[in-house]
GROMACS .gro file of C-alpha atoms in nm:
model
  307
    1UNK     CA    1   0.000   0.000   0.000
    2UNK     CA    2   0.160   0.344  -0.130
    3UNK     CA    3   0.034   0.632   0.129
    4UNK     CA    4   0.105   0.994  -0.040
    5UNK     CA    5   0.064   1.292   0.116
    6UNK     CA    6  -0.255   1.531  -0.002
    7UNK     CA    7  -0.235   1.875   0.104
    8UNK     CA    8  -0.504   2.176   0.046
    9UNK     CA    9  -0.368   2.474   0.020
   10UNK     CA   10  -0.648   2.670  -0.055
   11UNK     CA   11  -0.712   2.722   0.293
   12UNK     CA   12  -0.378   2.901   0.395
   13UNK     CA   13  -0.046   2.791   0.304
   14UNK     CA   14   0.242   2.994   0.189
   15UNK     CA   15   0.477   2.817  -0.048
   16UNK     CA   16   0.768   2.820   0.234
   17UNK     CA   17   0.489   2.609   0.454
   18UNK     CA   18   0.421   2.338   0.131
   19UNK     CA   19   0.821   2.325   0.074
   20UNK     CA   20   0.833   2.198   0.455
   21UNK     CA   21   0.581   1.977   0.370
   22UNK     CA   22   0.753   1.842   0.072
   23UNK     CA   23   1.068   1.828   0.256
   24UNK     CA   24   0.917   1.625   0.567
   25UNK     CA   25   0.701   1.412   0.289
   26UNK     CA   26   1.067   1.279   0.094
   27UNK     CA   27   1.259   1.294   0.449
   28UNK     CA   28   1.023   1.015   0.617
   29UNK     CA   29   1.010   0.811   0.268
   30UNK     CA   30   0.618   0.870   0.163
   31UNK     CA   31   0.535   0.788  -0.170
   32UNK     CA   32   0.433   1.103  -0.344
   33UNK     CA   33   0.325   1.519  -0.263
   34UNK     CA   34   0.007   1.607  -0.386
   35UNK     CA   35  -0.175   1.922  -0.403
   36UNK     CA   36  -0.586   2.029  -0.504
   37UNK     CA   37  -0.638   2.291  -0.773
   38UNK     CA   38  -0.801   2.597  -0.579
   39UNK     CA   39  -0.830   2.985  -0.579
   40UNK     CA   40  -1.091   3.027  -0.251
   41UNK     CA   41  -1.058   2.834   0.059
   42UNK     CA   42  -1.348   2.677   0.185
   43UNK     CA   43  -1.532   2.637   0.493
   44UNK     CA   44  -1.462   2.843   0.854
   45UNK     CA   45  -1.141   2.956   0.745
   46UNK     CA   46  -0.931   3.335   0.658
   47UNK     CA   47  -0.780   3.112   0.382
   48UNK     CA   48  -0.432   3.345   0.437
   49UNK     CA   49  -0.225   3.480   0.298
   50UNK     CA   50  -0.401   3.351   0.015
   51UNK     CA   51  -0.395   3.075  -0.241
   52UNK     CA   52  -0.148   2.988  -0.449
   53UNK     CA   53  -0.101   2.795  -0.774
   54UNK     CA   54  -0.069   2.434  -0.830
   55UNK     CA   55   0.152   2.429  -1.109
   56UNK     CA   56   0.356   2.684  -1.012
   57UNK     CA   57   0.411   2.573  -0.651
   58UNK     CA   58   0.497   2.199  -0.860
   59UNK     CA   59   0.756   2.366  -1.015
   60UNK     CA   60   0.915   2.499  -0.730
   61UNK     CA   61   0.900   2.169  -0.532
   62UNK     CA   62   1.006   1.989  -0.850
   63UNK     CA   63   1.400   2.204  -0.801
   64UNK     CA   64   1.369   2.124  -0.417
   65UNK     CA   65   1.325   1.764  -0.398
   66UNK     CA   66   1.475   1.510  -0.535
   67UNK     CA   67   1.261   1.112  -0.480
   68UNK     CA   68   0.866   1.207  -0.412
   69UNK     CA   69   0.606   1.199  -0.694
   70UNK     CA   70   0.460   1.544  -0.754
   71UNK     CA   71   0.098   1.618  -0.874
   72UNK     CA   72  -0.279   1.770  -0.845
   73UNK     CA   73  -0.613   1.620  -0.685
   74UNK     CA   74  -0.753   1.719  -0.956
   75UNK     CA   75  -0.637   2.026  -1.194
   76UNK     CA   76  -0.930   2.195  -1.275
   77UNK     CA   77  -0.958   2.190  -1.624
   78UNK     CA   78  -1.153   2.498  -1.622
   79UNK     CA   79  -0.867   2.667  -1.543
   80UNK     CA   80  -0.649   2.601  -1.785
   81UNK     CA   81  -0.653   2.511  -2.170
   82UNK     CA   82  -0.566   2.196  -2.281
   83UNK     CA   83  -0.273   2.281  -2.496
   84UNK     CA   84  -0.147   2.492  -2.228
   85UNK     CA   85  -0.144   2.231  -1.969
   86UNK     CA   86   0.034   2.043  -2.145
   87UNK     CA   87   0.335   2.260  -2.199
   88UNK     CA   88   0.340   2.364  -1.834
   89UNK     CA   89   0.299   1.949  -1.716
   90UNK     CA   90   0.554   1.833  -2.008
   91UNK     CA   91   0.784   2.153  -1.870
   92UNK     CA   92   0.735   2.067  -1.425
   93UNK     CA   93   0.791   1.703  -1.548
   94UNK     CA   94   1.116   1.817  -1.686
   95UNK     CA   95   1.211   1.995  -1.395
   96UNK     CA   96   1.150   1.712  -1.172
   97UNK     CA   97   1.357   1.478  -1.383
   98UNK     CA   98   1.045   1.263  -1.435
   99UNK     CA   99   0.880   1.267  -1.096
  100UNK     CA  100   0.504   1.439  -1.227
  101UNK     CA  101   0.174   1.313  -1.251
  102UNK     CA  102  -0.152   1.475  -1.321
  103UNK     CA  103  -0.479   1.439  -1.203
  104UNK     CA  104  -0.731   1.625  -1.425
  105UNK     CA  105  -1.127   1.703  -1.343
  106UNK     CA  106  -1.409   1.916  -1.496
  107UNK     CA  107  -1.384   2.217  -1.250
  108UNK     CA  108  -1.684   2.230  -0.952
  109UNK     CA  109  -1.646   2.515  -0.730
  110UNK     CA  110  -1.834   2.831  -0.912
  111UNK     CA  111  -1.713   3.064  -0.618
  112UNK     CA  112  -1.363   3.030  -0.735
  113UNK     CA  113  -1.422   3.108  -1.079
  114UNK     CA  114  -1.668   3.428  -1.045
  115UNK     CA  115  -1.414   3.556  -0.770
  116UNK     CA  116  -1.096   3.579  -1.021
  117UNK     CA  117  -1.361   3.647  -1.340
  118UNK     CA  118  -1.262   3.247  -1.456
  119UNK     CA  119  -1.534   3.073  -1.732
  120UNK     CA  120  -1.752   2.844  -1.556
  121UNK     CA  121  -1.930   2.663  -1.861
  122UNK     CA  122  -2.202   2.453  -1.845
  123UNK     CA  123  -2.073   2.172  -2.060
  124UNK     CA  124  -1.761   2.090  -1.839
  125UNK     CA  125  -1.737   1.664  -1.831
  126UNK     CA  126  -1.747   1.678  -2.228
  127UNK     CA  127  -1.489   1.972  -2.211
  128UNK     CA  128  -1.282   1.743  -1.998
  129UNK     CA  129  -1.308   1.479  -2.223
  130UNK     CA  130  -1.177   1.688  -2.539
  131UNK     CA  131  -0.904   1.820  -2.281
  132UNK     CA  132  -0.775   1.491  -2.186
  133UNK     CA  133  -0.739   1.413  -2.557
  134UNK     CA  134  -0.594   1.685  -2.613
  135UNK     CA  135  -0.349   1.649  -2.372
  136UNK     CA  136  -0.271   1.314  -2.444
  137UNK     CA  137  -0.265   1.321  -2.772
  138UNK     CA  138   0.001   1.611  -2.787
  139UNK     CA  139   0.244   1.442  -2.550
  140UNK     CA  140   0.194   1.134  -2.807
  141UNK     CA  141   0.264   1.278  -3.079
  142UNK     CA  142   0.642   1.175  -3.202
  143UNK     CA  143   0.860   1.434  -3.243
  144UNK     CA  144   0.901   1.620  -3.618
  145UNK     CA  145   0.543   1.533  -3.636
  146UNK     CA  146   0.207   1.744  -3.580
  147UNK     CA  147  -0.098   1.761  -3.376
  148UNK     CA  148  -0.421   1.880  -3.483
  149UNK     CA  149  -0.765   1.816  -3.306
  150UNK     CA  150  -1.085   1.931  -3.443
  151UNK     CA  151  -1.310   1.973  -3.100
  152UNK     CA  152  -1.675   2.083  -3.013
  153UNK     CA  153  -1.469   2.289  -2.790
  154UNK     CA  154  -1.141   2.325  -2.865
  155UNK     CA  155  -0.963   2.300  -3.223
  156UNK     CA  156  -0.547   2.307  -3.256
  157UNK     CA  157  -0.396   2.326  -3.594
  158UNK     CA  158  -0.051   2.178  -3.728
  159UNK     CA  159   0.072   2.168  -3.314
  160UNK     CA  160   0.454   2.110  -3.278
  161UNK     CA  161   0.347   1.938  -3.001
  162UNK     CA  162   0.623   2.040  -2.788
  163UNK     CA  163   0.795   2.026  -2.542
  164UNK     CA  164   0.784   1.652  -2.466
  165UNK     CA  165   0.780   1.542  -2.080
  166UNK     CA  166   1.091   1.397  -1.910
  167UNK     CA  167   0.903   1.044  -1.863
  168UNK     CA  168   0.759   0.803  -2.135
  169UNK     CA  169   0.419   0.831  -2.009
  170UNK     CA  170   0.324   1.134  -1.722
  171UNK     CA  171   0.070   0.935  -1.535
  172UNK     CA  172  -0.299   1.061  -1.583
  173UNK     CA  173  -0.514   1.045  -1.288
  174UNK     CA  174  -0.912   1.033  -1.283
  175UNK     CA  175  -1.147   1.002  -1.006
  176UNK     CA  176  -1.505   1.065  -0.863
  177UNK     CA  177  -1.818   0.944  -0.800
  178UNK     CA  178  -2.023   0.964  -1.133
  179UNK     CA  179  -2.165   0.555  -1.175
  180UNK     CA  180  -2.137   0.608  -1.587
  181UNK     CA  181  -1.946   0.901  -1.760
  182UNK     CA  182  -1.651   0.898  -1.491
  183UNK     CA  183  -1.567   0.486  -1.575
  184UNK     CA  184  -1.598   0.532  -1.887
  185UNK     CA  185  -1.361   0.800  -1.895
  186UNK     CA  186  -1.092   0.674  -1.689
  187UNK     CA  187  -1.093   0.326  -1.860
  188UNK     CA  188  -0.994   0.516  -2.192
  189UNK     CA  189  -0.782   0.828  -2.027
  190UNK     CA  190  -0.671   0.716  -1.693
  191UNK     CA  191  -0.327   0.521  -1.562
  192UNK     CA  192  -0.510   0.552  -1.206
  193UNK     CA  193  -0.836   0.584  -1.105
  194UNK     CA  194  -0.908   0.816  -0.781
  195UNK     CA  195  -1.233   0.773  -0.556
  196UNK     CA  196  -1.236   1.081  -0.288
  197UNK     CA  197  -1.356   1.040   0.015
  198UNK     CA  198  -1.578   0.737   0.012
  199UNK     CA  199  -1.657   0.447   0.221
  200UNK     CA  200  -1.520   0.089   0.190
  201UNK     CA  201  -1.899   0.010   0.038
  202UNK     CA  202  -1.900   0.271  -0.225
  203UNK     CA  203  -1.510   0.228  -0.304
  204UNK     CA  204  -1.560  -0.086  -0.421
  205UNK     CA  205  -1.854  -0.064  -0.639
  206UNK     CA  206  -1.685   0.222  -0.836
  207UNK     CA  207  -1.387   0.044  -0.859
  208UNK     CA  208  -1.649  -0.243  -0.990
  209UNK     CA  209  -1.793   0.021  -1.261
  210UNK     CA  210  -1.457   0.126  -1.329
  211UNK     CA  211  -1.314  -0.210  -1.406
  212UNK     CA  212  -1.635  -0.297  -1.594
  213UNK     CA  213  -1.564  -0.024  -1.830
  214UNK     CA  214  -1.190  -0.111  -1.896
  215UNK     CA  215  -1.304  -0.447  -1.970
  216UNK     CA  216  -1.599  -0.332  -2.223
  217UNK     CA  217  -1.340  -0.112  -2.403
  218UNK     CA  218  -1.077  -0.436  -2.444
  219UNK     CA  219  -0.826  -0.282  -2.169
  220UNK     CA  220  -0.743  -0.526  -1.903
  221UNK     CA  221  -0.865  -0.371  -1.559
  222UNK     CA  222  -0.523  -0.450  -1.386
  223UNK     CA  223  -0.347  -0.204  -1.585
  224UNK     CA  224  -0.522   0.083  -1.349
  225UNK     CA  225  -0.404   0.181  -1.063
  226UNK     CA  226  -0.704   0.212  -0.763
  227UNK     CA  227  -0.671   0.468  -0.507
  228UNK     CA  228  -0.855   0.671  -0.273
  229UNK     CA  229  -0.823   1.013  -0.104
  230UNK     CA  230  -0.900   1.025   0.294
  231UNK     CA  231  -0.892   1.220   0.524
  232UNK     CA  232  -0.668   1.173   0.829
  233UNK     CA  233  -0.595   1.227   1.209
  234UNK     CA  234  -0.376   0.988   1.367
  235UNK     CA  235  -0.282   1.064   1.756
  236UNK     CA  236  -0.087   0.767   1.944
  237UNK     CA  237  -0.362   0.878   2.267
  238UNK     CA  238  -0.729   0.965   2.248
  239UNK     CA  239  -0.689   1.323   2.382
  240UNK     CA  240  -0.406   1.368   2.157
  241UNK     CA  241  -0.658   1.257   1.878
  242UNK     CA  242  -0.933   1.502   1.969
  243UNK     CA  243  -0.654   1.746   1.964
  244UNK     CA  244  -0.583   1.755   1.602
  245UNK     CA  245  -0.945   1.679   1.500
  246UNK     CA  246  -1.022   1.986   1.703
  247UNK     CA  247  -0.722   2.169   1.523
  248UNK     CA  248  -0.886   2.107   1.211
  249UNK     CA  249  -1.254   2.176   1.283
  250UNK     CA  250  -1.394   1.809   1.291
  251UNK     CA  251  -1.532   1.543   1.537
  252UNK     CA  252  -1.367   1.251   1.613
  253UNK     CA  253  -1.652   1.002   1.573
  254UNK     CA  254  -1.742   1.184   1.234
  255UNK     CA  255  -1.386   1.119   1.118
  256UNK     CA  256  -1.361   0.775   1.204
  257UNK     CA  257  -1.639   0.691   0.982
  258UNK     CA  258  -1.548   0.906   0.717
  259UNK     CA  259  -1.199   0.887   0.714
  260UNK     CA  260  -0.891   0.774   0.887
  261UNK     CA  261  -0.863   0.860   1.259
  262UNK     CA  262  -0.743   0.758   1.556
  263UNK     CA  263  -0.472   0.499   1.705
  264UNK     CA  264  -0.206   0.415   1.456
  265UNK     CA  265  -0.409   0.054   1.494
  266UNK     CA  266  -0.712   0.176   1.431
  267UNK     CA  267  -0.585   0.342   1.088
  268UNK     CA  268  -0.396   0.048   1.004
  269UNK     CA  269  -0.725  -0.156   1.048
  270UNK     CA  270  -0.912   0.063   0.816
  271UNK     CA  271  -0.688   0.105   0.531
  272UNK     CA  272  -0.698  -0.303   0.535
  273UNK     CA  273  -1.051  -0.285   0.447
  274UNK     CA  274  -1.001  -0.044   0.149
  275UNK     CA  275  -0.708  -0.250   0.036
  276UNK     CA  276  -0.971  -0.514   0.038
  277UNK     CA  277  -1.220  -0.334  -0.098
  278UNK     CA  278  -0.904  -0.305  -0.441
  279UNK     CA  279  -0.723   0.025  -0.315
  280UNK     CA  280  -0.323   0.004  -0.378
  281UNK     CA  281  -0.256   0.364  -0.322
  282UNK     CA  282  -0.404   0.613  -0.050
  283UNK     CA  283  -0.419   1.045  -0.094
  284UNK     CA  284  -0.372   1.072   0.303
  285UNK     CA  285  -0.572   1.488   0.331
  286UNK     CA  286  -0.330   1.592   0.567
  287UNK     CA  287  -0.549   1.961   0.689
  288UNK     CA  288  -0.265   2.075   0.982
  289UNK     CA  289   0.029   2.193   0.748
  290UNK     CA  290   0.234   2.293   1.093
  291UNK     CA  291   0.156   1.978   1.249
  292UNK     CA  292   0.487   1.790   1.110
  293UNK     CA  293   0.466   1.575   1.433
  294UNK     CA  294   0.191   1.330   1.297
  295UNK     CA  295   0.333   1.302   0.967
  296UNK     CA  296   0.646   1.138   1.150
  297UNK     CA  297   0.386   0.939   1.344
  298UNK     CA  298   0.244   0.847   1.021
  299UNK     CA  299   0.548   0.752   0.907
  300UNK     CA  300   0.659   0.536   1.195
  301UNK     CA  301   0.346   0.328   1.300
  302UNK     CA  302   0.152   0.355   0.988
  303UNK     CA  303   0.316   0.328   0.732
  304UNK     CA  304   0.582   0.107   0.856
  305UNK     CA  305   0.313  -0.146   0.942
  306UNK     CA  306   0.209  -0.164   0.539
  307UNK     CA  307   0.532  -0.253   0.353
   0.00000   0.00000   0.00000
């Protein structure tokens, strides 16, 4: 079981505080660094100093590290378009020496784009599907050769499709909860496919629908990865939980069924049932960016405990 660390900056993280992260995340030999997409925090928070950009912030962490993975749960595709991402992946992938993946989704939170004047279409999954393609299809493409797509939305015409990234393949990650459009999209687009927060119950069946649609499409199911993104709060005593459930605005009880709190035991115990349930990989939403202590804790009776 791979355990990476999720973080969401969104609601108040400088880039100094995600380079600690980073840092801490390589130093105590977790998998990967991820980060969401966001311009407005969310919930019962001043969000400061403000957000700050995924890609960008990737490419900073890309010159600072040197083992982790690097990526996005999930790029929002309505920021960005499609030949444009692709650059700045192909570019951070570069930069990393081959250490990027990206996760790409439609877009969701409206408040984000009318606050920094950001199209919010309508017609955002079939956007997302001409974007993948788009994507894909340009870091394909062999070099000395041309791209051109001809798109309800988007249209690209003799595209040097350039630069290419450092790796073969960037890994493309897709994930949510949709029973029909999402499957089928990942079993065509995706290298992994992402469930966020879920239960053991509904993990499985969209891993089910997922693997349904791979097989329907003549791609053997295997060849995905299956992951899913959790929240977590890990104390080694029960006031020391409450502690950092309290730190981050949530009740202990509520996270234990909806994500993965308490004892190092306990957490162990849990993530059992989702690797039953066909996860391999898990986005751990670490919400206390100071609290480095139970990412070493993590690290020592967690993770230890699944390898």
């Amino acid at each position: 079981m791979d355990l990476r660390i999720f973080t969401e900056p969104q609601q108040g993280a400088t880039y100094e505080t995600l380079l600690t992260v980073a840092k801490a995340t390589e130093d105590l030999d977790f998998d990967a660094f991820f980060r969401s997409d966001h311009y407005v925090r969310m919930g019962d928070v001043d969000g400061l100093p403000g957000p700050t950009d995924a890609w960008i912030t990737l490419a900073g962490l890309a010159r600072e590290t040197s083992r982790i993975r690097l990526g996005t749960l999930m790029t929002a595709g309505t920021f960005r378009l499609p030949g444009v991402l692709a650059i700045q992946v192909a570019q951070v992938d570069q930069m990393s020496g081959g250490r990027i993946e990206l996760g790409l989704g439609a877009g969701w939170f409206e408040e984000e784009h009318t606050a920094y004047g950001i199209p919010f279409p309508k017609e955002k999954f079939a956007r997302l599907e001409e974007q993948l393609a788009i994507v894909t299809g340009l870091w394909e493409t062999e070099i000395g050769k041309t791209f051109s797509y001809d798109g309800t939305y988007y249209q690209l015409t003799d595209s040097p499709a350039l630069p290419k990234p450092a790796q073969h393949k960037v890994p493309v990650l897709i994930g949510g909860h949709g029973a029909t459009r999402t499957p089928r999209l990942a079993a065509r687009y995706a290298d992994e496919f992402n469930i966020p927060f879920a239960s053991v119950e509904d993990t499985e069946r969209q891993f089910s629908r997922v693997r349904t649609a791979a097989e329907a499409i003549g791609r053997a199911a295997d060849e995905l990865v299956y992951s899913n993104a959790l929240v977590v709060c890990v104390g080694k005593t029960d006031a020391e939980v409450a502690r950092r459930a309290a730190a981050i605005g949530r009740e202990v009880e509520e996270l234990k069924t909806n994500g993965l709190a308490g004892s190092p035991a306990e957490v162990v115990d849990k993530i059992g049932r989702y690797e039953e349930a066909g996860s391999s990989r898990i986005y751990l939403q670490f919400m206390d960016l100071d609290d480095l202590d139970q990412l070493e804790l993590i690290s020592h009776e967690v993770q230890s405990q699944l390898r």
